[in-house]
CSV table of C-alpha atoms in Angstrom, one decimal:
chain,number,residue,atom,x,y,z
A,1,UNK,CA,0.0,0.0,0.0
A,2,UNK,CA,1.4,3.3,-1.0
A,3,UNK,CA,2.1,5.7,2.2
A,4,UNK,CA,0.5,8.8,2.0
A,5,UNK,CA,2.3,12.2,2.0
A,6,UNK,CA,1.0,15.2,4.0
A,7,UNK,CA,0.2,18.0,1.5
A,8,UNK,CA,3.3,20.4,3.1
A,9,UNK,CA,5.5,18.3,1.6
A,10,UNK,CA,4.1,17.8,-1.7
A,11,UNK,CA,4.5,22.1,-1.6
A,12,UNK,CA,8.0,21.8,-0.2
A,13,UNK,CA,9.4,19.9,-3.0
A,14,UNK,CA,10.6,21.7,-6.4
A,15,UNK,CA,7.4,22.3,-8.9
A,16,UNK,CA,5.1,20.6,-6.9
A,17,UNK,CA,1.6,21.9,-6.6
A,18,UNK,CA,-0.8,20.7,-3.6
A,19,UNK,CA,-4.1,23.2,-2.8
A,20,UNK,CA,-5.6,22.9,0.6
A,21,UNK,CA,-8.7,22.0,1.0
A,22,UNK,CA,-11.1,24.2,3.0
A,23,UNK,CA,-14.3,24.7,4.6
A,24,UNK,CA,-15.6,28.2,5.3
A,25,UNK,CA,-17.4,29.7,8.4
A,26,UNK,CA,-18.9,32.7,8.7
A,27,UNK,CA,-19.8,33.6,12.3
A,28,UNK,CA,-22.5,36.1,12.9
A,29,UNK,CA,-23.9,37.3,16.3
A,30,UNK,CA,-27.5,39.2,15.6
A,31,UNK,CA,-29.3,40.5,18.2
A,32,UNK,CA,-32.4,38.6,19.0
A,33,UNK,CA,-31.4,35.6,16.5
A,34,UNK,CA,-30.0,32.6,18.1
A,35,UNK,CA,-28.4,29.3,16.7
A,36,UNK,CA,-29.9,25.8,17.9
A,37,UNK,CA,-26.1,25.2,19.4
A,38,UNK,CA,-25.0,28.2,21.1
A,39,UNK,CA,-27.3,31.6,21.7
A,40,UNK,CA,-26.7,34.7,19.8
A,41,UNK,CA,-24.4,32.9,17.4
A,42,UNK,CA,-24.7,31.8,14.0
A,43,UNK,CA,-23.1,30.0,11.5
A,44,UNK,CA,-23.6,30.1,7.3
A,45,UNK,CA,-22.0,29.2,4.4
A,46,UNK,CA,-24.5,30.2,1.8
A,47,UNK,CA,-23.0,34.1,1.2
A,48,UNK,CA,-19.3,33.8,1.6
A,49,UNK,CA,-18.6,37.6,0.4
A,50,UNK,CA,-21.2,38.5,3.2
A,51,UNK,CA,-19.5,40.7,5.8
A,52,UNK,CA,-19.7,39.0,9.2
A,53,UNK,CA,-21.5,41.3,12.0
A,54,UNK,CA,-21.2,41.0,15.8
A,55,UNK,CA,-22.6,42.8,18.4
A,56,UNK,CA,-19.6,43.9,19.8
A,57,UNK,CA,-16.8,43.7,17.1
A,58,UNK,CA,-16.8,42.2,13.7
A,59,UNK,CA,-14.8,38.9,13.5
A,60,UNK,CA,-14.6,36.5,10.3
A,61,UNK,CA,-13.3,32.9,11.0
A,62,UNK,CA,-12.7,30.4,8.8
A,63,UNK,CA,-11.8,27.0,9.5
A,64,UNK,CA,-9.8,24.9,7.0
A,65,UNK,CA,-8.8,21.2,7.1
A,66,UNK,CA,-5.6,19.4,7.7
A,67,UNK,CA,-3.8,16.0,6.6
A,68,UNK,CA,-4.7,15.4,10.3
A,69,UNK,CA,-8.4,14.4,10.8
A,70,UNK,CA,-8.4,15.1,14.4
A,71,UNK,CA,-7.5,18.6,14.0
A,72,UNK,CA,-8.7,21.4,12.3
A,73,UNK,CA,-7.6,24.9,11.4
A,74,UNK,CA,-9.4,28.6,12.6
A,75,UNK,CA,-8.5,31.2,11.4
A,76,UNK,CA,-10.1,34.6,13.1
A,77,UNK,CA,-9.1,36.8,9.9
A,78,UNK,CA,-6.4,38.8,12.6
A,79,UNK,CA,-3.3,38.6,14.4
A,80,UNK,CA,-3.1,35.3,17.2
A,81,UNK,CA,0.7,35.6,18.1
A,82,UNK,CA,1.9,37.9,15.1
A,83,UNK,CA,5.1,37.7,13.8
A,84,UNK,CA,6.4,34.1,12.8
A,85,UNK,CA,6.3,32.9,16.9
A,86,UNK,CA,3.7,29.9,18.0
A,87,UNK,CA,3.1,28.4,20.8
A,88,UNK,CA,2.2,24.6,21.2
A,89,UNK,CA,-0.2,23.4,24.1
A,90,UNK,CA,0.0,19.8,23.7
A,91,UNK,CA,-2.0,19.1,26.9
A,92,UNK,CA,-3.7,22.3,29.7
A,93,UNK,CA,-0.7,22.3,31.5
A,94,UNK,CA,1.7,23.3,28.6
A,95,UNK,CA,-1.3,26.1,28.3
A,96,UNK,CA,-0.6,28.0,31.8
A,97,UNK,CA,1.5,30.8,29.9
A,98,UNK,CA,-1.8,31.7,27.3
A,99,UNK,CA,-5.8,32.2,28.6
A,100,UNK,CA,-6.8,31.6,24.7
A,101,UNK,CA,-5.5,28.4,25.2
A,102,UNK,CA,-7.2,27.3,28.6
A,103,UNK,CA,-10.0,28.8,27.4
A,104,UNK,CA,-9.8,26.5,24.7
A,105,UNK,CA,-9.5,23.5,26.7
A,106,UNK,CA,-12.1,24.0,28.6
A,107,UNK,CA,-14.2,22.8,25.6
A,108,UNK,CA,-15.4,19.3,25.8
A,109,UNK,CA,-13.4,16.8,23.8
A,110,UNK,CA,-10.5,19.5,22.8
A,111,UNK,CA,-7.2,17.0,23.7
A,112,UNK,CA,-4.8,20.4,21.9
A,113,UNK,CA,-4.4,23.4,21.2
A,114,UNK,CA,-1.6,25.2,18.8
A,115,UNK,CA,-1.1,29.1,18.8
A,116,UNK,CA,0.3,30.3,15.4
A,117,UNK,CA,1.0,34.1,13.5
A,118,UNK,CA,-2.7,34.3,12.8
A,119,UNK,CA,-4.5,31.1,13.2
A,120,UNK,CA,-5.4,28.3,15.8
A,121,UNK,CA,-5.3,24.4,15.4
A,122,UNK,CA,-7.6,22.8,17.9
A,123,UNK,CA,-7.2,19.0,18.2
A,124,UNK,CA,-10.0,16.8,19.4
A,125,UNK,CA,-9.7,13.9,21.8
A,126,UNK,CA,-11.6,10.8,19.1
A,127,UNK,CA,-12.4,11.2,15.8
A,128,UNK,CA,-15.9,9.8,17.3
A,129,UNK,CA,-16.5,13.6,18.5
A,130,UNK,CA,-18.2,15.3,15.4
A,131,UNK,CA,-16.7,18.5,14.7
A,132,UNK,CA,-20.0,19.8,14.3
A,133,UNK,CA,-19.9,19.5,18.2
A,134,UNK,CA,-16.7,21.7,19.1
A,135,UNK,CA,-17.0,24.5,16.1
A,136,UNK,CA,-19.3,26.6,17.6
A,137,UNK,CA,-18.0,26.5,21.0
A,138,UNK,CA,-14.5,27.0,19.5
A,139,UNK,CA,-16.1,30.2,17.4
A,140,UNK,CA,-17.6,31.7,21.1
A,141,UNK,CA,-14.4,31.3,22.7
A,142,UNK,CA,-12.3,33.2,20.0
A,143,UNK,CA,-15.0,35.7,19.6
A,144,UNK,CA,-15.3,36.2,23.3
A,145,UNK,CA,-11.4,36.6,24.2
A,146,UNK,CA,-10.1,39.0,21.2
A,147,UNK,CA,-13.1,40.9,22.4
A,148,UNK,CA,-12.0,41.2,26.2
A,149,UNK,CA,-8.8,42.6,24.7
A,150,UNK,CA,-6.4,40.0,26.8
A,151,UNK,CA,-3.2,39.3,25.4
A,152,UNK,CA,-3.0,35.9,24.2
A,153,UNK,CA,0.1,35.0,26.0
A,154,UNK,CA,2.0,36.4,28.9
A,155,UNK,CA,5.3,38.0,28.5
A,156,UNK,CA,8.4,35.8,28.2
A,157,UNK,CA,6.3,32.7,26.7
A,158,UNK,CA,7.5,32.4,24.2
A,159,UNK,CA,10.7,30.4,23.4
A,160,UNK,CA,13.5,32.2,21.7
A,161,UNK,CA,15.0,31.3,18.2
A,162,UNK,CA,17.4,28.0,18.4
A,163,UNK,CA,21.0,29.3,18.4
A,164,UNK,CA,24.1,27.9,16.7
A,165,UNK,CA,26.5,29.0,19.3
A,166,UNK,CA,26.7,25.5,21.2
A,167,UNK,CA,27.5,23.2,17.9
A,168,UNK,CA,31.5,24.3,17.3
A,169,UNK,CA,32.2,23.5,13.8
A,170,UNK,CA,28.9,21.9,12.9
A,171,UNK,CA,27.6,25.7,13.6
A,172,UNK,CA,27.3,26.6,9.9
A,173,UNK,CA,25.8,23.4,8.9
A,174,UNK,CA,22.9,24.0,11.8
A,175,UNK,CA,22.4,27.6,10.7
A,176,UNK,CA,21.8,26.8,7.1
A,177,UNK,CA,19.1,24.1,8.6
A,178,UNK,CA,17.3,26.8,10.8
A,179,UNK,CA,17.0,28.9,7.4
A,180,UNK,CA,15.9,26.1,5.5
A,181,UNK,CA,13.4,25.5,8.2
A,182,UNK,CA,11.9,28.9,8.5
A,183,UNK,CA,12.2,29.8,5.4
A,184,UNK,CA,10.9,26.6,2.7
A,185,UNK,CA,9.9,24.2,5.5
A,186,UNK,CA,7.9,26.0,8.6
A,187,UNK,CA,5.6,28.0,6.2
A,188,UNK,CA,4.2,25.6,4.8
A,189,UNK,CA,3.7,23.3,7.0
A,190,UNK,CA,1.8,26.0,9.1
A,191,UNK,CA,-0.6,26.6,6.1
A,192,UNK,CA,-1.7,22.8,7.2
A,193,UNK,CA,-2.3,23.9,11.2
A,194,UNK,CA,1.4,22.7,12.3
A,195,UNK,CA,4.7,23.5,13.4
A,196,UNK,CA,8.1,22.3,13.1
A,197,UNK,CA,10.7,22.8,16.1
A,198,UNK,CA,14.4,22.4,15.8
A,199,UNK,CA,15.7,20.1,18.4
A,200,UNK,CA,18.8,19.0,17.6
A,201,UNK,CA,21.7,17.9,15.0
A,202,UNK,CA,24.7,15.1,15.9
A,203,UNK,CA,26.4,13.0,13.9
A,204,UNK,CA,24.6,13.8,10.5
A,205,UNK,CA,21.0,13.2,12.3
A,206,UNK,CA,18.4,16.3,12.3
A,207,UNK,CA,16.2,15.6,15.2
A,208,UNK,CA,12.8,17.6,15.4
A,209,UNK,CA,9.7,17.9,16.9
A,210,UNK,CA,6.4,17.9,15.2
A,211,UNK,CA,3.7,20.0,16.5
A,212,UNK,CA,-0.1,21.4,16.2
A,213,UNK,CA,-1.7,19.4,13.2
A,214,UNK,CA,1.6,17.6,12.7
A,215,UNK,CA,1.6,15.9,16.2
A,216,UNK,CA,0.0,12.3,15.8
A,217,UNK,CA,-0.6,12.7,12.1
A,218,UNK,CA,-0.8,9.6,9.9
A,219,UNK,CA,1.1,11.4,7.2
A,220,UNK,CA,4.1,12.8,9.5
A,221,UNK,CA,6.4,9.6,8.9
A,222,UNK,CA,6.1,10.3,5.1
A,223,UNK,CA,6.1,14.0,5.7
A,224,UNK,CA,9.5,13.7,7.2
A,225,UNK,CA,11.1,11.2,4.9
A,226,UNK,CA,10.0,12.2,1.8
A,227,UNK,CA,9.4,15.7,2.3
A,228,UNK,CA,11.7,17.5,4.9
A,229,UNK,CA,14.5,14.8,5.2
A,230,UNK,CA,14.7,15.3,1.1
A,231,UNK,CA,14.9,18.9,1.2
A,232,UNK,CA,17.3,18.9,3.8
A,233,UNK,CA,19.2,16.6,2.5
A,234,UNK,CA,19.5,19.0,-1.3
A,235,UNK,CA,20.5,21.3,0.3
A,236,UNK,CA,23.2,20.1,3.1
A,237,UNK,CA,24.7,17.3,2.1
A,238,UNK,CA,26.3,16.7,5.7
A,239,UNK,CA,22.1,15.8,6.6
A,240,UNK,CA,22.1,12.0,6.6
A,241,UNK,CA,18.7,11.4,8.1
A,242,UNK,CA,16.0,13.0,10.1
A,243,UNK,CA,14.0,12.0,13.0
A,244,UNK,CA,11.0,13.3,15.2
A,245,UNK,CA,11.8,13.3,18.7
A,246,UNK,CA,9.1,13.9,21.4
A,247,UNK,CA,8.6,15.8,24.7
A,248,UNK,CA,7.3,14.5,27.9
A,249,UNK,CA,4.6,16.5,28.1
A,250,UNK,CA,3.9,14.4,24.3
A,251,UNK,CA,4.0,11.3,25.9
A,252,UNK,CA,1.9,12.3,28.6
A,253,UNK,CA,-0.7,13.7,26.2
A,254,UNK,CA,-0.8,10.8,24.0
A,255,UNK,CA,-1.1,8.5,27.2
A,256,UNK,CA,-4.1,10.6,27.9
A,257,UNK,CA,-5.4,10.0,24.7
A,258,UNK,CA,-5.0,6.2,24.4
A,259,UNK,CA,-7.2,5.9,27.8
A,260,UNK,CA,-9.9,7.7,26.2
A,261,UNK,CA,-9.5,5.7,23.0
A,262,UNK,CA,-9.9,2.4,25.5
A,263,UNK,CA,-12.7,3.9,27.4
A,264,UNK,CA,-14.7,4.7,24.5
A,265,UNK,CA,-14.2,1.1,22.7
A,266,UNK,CA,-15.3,-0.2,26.0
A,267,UNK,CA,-18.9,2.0,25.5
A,268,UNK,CA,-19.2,1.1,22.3
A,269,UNK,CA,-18.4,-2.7,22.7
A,270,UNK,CA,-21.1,-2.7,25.8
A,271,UNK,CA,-23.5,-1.2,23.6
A,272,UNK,CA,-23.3,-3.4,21.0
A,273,UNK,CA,-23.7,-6.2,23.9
A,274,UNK,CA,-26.8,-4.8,25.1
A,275,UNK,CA,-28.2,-4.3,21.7
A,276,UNK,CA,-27.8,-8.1,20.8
């Protein structure tokens, strides 16, 4: 069976062509009209060169799919961290430094959540949890918190750039890397909701960690090997192979996520029992 290739690479590699699919949202909030899932909100994709109204602001969010069916893309049509910084909040305790984000998780069913320039990706627990579910409480909670006028994280959150000062004579090879990285490799893989974090480079090896959409993906073996690893390796030859590493707090979040996996087999298997 041939291994399928998250779309980042396919837009990574020389001539290659790949356009995202997308879904769009337009969230309005109308006095006096209410939406069967969440008051004073509503949701349409009938007019999509409507302007969208609030009550308090205007906001326009769209929400776009990624290679990873368990998360999915907003984008609040402004600024989230700005810049070319994100934060990943693989689990609510890598969240204490941002209120979007524990705002976020306070959603039923959000296992995730990824801070980029000027989008979220908000990962769900089971692909048995519609997104149908999340969306409009996801949409209330953006609306609500850029409308408060919080900042999104507090100051000194965010990690600074990887330096080269601690790899000797490797130091040139590791800098050209980091510029490949933000430069061909890290924008396009946050068009698809993710993030790609240096980690580390001995003995030829590029170690990284993937993040957002990325994290758990079926498509993120292939997207390393034949996407990233390929670049890499065109452009410094001294790259012989790369790897994704992961963090504790990973492990611990995909822990979490196996235990809901088994709990929810074990419903399902009981109520096919009691249906027989």
């Amino acid at each position: 069976m041939a291994q399928s290739i998250c779309r980042s690479c396919l837009r990574g590699l020389p001539r290659a062509l790949s356009v995202p699919r997308s879904t769009v949202n337009r969230v309005r909030n109308f006095s006096g009209i209410s939406n069967p899932h969440l008051p004073g909100v509503q949701t349409s994709s009938n007019d999509r060169r409507q302007p969208v109204q609030q009550i308090r602001r205007s906001m326009f969010i769209q929400t776009q799919d990624t290679p990873n069916p368990n998360s999915l893309k907003f984008l609040p049509g402004q600024d989230v961290l700005g810049g070319t910084s994100t934060l990943d909040c693989p689990s609510i305790d890598a969240a204490a430094h941002s209120t979007l984000a524990k705002m976020l998780f306070k959603i039923e069913g959000v296992k995730g959540v990824f801070l980029g320039p000027d989008f979220l990706t908000v990962t769900r627990t089971t692909e048995d949890l519609e997104w149908s579910l999340i969306k409009p409480h996801v949409f209330a909670t953006v609306m609500d918190f850029f409308a408060s006028g919080l900042p999104v994280v507090s100051d000194g959150a965010l990690s600074n750039a990887a330096s080269t000062a601690d790899y000797g004579e490797n130091a040139e090879i590791v800098q050209m890397i980091l510029e490949l990285l933000d430069t061909r490799i890290r924008p396009t893989v946050q068009e698809d909701g993710g993030d790609i974090e240096f980690v580390d480079f001995k003995d030829g090896v590029v170690q990284l960690r993937m993040q957002g959409s990325c994290s758990n993906c079926p498509s993120s073996t292939a997207t390393l090997q034949h996407g990233i690893q390929n670049m890499l390796q065109f452009y410094v030859p001294e790259v012989l192979s790369v790897e994704e590493v992961t963090t504790e707090v990973d492990e611990i979040s995909q822990q979490e996520y196996e235990k809901v996996e088994k709990k929810l087999e074990e419903m399902r298997q009981k109520n096919q029992d009691d249906a027989k």
